[in-house]
PDB file of C-alpha atoms in Angstrom:
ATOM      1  CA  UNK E1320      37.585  -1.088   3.407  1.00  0.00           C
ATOM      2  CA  UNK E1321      39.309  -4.417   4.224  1.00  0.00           C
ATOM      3  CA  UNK E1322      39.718  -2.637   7.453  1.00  0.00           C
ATOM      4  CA  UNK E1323      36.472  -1.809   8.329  1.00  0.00           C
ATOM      5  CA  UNK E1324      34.833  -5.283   8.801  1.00  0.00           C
ATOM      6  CA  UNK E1325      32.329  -4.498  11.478  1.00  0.00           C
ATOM      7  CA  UNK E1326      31.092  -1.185   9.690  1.00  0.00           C
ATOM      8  CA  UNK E1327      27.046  -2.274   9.108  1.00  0.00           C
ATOM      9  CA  UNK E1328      26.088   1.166   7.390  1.00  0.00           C
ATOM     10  CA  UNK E1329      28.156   2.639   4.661  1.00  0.00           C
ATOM     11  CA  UNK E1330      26.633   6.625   3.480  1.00  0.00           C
ATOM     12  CA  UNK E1331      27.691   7.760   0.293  1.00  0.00           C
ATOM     13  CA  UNK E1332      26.472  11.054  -0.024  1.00  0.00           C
ATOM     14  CA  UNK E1333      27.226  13.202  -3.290  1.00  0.00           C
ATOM     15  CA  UNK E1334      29.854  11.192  -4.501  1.00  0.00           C
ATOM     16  CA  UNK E1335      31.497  11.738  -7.645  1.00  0.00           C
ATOM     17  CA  UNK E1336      30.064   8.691  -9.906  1.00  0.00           C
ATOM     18  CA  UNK E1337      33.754   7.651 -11.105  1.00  0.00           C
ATOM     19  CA  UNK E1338      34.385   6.257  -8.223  1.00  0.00           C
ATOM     20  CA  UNK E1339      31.553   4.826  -7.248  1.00  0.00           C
ATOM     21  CA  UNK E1340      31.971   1.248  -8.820  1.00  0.00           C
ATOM     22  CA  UNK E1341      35.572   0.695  -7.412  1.00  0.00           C
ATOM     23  CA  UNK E1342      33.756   1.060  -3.962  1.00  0.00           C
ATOM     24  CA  UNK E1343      31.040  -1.093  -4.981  1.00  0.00           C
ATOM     25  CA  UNK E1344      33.490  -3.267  -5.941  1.00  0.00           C
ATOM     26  CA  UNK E1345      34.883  -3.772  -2.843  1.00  0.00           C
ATOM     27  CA  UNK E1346      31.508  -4.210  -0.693  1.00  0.00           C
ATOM     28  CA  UNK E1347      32.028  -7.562  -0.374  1.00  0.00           C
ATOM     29  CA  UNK E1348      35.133  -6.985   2.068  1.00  0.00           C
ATOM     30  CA  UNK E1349      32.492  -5.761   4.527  1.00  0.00           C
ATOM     31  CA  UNK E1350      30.696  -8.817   6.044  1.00  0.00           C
ATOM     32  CA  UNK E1351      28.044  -7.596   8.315  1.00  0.00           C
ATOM     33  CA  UNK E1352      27.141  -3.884   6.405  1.00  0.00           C
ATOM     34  CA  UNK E1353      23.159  -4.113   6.545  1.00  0.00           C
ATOM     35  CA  UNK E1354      22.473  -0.454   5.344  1.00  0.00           C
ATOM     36  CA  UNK E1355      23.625   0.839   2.061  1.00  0.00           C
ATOM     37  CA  UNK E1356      23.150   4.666   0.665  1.00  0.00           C
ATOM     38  CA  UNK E1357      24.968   5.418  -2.705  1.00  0.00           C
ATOM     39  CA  UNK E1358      24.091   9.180  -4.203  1.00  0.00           C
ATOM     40  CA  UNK E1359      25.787  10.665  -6.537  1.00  0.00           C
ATOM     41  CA  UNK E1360      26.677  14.003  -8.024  1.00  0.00           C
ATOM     42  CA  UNK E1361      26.595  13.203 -11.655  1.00  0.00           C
ATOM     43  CA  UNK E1362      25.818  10.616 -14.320  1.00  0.00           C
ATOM     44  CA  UNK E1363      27.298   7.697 -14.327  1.00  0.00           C
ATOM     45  CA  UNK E1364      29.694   6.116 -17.500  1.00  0.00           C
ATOM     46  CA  UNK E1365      30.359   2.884 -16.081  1.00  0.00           C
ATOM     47  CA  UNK E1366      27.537   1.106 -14.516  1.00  0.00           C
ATOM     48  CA  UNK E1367      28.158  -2.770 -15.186  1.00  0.00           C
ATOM     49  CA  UNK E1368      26.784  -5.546 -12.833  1.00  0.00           C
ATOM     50  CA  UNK E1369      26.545  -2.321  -9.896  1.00  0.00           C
ATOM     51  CA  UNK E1370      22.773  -3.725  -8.962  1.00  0.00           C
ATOM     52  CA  UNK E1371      23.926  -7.457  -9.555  1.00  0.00           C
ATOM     53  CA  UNK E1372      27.259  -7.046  -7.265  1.00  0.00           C
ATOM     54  CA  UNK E1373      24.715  -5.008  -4.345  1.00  0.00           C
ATOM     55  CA  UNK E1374      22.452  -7.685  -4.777  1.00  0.00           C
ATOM     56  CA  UNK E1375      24.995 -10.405  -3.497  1.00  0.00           C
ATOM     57  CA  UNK E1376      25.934  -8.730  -0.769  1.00  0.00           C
ATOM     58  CA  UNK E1377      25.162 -11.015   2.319  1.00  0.00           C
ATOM     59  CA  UNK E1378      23.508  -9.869   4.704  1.00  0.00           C
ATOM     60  CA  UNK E1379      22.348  -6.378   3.309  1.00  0.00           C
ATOM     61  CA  UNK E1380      18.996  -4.871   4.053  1.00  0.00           C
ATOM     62  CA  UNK E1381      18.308  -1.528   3.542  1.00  0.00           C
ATOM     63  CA  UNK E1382      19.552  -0.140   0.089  1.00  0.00           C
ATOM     64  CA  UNK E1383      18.857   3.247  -1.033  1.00  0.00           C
ATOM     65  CA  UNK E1384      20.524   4.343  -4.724  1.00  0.00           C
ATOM     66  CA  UNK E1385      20.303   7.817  -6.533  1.00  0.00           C
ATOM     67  CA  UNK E1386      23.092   7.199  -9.475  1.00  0.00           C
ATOM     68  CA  UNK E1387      22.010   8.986 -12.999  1.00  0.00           C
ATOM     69  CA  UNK E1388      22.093   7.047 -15.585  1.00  0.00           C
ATOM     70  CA  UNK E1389      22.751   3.779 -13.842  1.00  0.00           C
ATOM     71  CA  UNK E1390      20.592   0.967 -15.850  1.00  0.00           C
ATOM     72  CA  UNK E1391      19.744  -2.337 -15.818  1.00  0.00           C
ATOM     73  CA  UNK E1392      21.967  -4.113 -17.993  1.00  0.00           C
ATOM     74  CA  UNK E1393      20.562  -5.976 -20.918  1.00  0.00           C
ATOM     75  CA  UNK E1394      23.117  -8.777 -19.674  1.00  0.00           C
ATOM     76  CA  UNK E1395      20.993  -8.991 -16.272  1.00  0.00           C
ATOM     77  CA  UNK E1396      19.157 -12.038 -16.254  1.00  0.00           C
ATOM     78  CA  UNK E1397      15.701 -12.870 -13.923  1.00  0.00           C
ATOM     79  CA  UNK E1398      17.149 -14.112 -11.412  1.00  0.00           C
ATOM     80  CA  UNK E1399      16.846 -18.168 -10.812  1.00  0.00           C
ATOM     81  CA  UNK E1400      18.809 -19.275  -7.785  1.00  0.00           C
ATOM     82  CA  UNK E1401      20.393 -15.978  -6.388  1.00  0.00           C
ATOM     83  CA  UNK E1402      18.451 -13.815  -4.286  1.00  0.00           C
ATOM     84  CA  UNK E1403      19.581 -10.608  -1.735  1.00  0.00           C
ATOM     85  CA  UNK E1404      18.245 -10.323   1.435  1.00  0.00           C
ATOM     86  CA  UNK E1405      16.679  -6.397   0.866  1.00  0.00           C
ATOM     87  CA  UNK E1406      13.785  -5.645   2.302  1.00  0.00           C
ATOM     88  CA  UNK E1407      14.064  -2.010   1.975  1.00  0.00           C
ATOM     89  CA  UNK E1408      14.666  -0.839  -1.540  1.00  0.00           C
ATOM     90  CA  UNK E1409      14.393   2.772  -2.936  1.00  0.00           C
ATOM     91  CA  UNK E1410      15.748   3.777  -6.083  1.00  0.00           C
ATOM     92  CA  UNK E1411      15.476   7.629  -6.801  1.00  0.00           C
ATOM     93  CA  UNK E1412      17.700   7.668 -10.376  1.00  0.00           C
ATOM     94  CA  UNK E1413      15.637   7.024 -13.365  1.00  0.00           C
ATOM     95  CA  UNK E1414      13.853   3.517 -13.956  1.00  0.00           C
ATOM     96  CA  UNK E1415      12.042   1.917 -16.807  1.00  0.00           C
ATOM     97  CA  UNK E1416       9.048  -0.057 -15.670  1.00  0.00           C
ATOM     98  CA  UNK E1417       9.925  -2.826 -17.972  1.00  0.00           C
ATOM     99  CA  UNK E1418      13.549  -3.176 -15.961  1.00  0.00           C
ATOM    100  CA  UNK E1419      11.958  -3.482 -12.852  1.00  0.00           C
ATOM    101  CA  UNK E1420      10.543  -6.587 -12.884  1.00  0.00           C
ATOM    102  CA  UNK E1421      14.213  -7.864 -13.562  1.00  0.00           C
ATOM    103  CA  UNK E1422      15.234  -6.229 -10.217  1.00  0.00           C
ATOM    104  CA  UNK E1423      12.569  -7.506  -8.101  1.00  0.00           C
ATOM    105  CA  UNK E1424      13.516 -11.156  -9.325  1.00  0.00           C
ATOM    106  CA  UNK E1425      16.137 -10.786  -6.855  1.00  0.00           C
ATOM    107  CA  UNK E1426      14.254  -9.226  -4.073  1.00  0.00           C
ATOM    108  CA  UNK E1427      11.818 -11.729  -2.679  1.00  0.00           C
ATOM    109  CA  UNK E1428      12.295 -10.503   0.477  1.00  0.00           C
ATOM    110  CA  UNK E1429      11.128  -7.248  -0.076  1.00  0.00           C
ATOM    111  CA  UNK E1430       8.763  -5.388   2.209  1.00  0.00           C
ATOM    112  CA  UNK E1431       8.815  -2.090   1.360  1.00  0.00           C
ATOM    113  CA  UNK E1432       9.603  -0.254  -2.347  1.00  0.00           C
ATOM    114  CA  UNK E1433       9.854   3.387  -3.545  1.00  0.00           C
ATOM    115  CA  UNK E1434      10.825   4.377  -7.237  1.00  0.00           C
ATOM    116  CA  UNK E1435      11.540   7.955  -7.475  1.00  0.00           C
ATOM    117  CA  UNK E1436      11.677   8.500 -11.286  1.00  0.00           C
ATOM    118  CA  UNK E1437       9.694   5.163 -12.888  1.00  0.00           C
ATOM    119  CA  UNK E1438       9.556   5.848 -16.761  1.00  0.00           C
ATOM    120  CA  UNK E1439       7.476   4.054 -19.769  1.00  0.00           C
ATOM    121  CA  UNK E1440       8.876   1.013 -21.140  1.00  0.00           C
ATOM    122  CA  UNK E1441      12.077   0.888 -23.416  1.00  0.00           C
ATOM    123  CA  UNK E1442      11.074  -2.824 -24.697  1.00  0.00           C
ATOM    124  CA  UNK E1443       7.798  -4.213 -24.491  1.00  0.00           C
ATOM    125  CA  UNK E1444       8.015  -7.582 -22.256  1.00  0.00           C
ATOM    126  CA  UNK E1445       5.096  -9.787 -23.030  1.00  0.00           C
ATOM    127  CA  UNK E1446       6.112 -12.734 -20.835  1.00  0.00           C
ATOM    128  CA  UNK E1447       5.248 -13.000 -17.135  1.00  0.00           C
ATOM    129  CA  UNK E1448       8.369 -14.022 -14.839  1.00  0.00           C
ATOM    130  CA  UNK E1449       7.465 -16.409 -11.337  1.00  0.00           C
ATOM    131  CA  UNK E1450       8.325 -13.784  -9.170  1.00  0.00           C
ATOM    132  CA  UNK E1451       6.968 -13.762  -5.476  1.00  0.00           C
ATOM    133  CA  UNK E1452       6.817 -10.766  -3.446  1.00  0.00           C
ATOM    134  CA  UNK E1453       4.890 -12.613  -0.194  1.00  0.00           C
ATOM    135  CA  UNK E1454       6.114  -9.831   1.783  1.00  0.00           C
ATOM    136  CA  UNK E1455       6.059  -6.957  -0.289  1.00  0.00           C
ATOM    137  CA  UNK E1456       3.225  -5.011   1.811  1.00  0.00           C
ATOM    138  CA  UNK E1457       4.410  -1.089   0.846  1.00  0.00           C
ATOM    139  CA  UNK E1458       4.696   0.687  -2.388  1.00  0.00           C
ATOM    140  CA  UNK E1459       5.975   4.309  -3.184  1.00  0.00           C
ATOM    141  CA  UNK E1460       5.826   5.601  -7.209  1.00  0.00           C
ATOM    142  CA  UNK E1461       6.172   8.459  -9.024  1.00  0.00           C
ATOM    143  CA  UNK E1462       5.561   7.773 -12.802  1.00  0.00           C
ATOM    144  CA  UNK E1463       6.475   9.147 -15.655  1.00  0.00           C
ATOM    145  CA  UNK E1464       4.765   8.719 -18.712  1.00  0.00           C
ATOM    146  CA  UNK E1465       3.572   4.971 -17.809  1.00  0.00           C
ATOM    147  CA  UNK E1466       0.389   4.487 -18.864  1.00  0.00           C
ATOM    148  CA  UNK E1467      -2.809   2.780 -16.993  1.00  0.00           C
ATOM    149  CA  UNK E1468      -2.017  -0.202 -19.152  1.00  0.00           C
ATOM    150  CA  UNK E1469       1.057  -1.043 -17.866  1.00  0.00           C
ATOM    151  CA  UNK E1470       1.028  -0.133 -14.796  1.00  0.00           C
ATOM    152  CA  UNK E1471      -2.332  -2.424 -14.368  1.00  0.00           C
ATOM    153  CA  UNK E1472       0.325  -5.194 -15.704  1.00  0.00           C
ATOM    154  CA  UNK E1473       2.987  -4.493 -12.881  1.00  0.00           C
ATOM    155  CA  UNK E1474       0.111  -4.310 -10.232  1.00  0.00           C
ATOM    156  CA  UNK E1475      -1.524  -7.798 -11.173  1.00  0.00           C
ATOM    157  CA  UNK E1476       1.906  -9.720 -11.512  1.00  0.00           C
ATOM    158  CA  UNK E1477       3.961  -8.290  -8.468  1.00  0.00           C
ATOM    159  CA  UNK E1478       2.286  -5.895  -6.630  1.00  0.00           C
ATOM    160  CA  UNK E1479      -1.144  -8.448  -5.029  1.00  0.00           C
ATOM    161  CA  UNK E1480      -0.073  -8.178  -1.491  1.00  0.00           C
ATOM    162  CA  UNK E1481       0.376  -4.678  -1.060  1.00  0.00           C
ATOM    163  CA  UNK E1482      -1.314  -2.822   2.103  1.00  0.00           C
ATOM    164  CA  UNK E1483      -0.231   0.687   1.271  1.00  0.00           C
ATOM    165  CA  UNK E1484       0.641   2.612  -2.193  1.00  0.00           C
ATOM    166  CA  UNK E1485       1.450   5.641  -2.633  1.00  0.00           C
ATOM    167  CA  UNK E1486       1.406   7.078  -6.046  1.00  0.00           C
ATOM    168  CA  UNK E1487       2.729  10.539  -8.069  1.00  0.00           C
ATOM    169  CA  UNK E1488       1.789  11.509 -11.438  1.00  0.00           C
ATOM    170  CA  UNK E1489       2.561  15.176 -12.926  1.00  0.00           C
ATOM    171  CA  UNK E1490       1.126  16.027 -16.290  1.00  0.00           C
ATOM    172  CA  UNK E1491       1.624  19.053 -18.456  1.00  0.00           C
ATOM    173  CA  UNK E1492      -1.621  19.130 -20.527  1.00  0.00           C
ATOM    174  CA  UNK E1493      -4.892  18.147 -20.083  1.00  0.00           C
ATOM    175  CA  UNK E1494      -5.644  15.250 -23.126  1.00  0.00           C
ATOM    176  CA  UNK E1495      -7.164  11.301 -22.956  1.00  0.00           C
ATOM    177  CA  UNK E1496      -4.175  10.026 -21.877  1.00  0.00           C
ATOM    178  CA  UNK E1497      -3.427  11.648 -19.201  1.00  0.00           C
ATOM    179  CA  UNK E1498      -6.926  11.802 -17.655  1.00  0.00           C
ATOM    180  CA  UNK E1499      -6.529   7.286 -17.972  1.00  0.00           C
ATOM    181  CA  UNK E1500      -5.124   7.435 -13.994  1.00  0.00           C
ATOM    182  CA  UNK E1501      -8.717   9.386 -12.849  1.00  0.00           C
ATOM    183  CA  UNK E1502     -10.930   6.436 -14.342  1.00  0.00           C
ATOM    184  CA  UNK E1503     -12.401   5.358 -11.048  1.00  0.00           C
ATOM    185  CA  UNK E1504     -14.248   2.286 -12.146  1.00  0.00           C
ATOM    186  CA  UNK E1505     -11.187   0.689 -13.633  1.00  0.00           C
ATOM    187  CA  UNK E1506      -9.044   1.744  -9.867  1.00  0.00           C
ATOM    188  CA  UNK E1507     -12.061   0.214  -8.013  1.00  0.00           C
ATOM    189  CA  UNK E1508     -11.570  -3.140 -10.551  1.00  0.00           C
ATOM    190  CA  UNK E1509      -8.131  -3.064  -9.877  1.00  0.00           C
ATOM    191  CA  UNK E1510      -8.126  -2.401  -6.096  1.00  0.00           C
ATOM    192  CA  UNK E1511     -11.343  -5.196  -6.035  1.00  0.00           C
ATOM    193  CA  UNK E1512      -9.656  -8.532  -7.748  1.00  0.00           C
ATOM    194  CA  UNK E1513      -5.699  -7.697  -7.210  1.00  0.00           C
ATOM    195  CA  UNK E1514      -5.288  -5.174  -4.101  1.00  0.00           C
ATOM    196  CA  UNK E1515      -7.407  -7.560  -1.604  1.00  0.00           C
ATOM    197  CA  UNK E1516      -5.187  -6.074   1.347  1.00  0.00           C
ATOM    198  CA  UNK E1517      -4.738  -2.809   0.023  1.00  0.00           C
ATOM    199  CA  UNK E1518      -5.387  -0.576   3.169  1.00  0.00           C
ATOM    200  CA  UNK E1519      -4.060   2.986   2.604  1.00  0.00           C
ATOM    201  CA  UNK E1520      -3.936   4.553  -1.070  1.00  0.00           C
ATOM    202  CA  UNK E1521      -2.603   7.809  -1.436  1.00  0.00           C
ATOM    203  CA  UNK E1522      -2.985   9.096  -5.201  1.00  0.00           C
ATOM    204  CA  UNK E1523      -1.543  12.430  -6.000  1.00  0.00           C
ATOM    205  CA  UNK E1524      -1.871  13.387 -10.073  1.00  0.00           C
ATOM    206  CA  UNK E1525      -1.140  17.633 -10.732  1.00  0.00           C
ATOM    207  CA  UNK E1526      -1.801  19.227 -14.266  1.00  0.00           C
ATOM    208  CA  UNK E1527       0.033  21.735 -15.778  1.00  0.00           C
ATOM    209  CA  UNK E1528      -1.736  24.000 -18.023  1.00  0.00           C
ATOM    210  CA  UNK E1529      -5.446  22.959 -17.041  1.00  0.00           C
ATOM    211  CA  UNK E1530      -6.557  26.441 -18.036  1.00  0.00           C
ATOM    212  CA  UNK E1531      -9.435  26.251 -19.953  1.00  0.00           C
ATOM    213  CA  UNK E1532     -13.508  25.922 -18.232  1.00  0.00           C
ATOM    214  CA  UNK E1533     -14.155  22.874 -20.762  1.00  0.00           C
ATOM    215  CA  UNK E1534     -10.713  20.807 -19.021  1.00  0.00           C
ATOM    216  CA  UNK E1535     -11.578  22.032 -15.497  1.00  0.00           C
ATOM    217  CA  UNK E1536     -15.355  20.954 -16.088  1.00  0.00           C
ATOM    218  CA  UNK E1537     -13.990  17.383 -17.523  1.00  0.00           C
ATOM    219  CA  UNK E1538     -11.557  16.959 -14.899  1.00  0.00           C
ATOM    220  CA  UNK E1539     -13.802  17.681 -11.865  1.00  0.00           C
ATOM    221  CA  UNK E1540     -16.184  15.283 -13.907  1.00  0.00           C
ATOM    222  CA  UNK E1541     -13.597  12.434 -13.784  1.00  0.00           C
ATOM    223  CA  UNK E1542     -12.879  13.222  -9.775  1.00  0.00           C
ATOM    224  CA  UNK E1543     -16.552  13.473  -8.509  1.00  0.00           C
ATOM    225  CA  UNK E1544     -16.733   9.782  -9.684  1.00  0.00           C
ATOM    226  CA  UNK E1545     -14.593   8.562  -6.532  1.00  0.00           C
ATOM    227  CA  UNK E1546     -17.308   9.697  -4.612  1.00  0.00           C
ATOM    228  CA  UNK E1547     -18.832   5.912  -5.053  1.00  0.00           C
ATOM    229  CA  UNK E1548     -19.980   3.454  -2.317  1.00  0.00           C
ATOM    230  CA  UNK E1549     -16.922   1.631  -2.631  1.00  0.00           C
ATOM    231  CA  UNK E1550     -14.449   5.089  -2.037  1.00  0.00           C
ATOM    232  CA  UNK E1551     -16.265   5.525   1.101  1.00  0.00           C
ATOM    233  CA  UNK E1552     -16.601   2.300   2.245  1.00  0.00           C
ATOM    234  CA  UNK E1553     -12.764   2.114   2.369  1.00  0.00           C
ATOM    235  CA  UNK E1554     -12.946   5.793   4.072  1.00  0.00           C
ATOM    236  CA  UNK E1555     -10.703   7.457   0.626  1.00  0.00           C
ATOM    237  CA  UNK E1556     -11.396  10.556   0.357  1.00  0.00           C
ATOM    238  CA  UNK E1557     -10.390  12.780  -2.778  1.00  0.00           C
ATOM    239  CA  UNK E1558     -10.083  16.778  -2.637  1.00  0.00           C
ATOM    240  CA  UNK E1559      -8.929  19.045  -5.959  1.00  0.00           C
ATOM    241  CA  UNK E1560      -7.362  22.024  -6.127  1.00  0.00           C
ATOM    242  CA  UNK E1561      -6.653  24.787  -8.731  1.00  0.00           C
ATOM    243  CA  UNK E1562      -2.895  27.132  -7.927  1.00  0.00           C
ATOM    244  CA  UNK E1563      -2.191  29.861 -10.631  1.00  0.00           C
ATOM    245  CA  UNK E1564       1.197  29.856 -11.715  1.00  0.00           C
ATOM    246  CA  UNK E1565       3.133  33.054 -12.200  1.00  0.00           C
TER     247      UNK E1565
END
C-alpha cells in the first residue's frame, strides 16, 4: 500500500476476514483515502482496535463495514480528544445498542448513519456520555430485539437533530412486547419534545405468525391510532398488509 499514496477509495469486497486487520493495519500509509468499504466473507477472530485504528484515519469520510463478529472492544474508551472526520457511517455486521454510543463518541461529524443488524443491550449503561451529533440529520435502523425503552434512550441523548429516520423491525409472534413500537401516543411524544426537525419517518415493523382474528383485530387496533391530527398534520401516512406464507 506504501505505494499507493494517492488511492482516495479502497473496496474490499468479500474478503477473507484473516486478512483483513493486516490491511487495516496499514491504512495509515494512505494519506488522502476518503472512502472506505471493508466486507467480509466470514467471522472475524481477531478484531482488536479495527474501529479505533479506522477512526484515526485522517482525512476519511465515507466508511462502510460488514465484518461478523467484529465488536466493540471493552478496552474502547468514549472518546475525549480524538475524533474521525466520518460523516458517512454504515455498519451492516451485528451491533449492540449499548456499543454504539461508544462509536459515535468519535463521530461528531457525522451526517448520515445506517445500522444494519442493531441488537439489545449486552450491559446496561446508565450514564449519559457529552456526545454531540450537531450534524447528524439522517438515520437508517433495523433492530433487533431493542425494546421501546431503549431505543427512546438512544433517541433523546444522540439522535435530537435528526430530519429523516428510517426504521426496520421484524417480529415472529404477536405478544406485548412486540406490539411496544405501534404505541402511537408515545411516537407522537417522542417525535414532539426530541425529533423537533424530524421531517421524513419511514417505519416498517412485519409479524410473523399473526394468524389468529383476535391478533389481527389488536394489531389493526394499535395502527388505526396513527390516524391522529398530529400523523396528518406531518402528511405520515400508515398502510397494513396481510401475505400468507407457504
Amino acid at each position: 500500500m506504501k505505494n499507493l499514496t494517492q488511492l482516495t477509495t479502497l473496496i474490499l469486497n468479500n474478503i477473507e476476514s484473516n486478512y483483513i486487520e493486516q490491511i487495516v493495519n496499514h491504512l495509515s500509509s494512505l494519506p488522502v483515502l476518503s472512502s472506505l468499504i471493508i466486507i467480509s466473507i466470514n467471522t472475524i477472530k481477531n478484531h482488536k482496535n479495527i474501529y479505533y485504528k479506522i477512526f484515526r484515519l485522517p482525512i476519511l469520510k465515507y466508511c462502510q463495514l460488514l465484518i461478523e463478529l467484529l465488536q466493540c472492544p471493552k478496552s474502547l474508551p468514549v472518546a475525549t480528544n480524538e475524533f474521525s472526520t466520518i460523516e458517512h457511517l454504515i455498519i451492516n455486521h451485528e451491533i449492540s445498542i449499548d456499543q454504539l454510543p461508544i462509536l459515535l463518541s468519535y463521530v461528531p461529524q457525522l451526517r448520515r448513519l445506517s445500522i444494519g443488524n442493531l441488537k439489545k443491550p449486552k450491559i446496561n449503561r446508565t450514564e449519559r456520555d457529552s456526545i454531540s451529533l450537531n450534524y447528524l440529520t439522517y438515520i437508517s435502523l433495523k433492530l433487533h430485539n431493542v425494546n421501546f425503552d431503549d431505543f427512546e434512550i438512544l433517541v433523546t441523548n444522540y439522535f435530537r437533530q435528526i430530519q429523516v429516520l428510517t426504521i426496520a423491525i421484524q417480529y415472529i409472534g404477536f405478544y406485548d412486547n412486540s406490539t411496544q413500537y405501534l404505541n402511537a401516543d408515545r411516537w407522537e411524544q417522542l417525535i414532539s419534545i426530541h425529533m423537533l426537525n424530524l421531517r421524513v419517518f419511514d417505519f416498517q415493523l412485519s409479524y410473523r405468525g399473526l394468524d389468529s382474528n383476535d391478533e389481527r383485530q389488536a394489531f389493526e387496533t394499535l395502527i388505526n391510532k396513527f390516524n391522529s391530527t398530529f400523523w396528518i398534520e406531518h402528511q405520515w401516512f400508515f398502510d397494513h398488509h396481510y401475505h400468507q406464507i407457504t
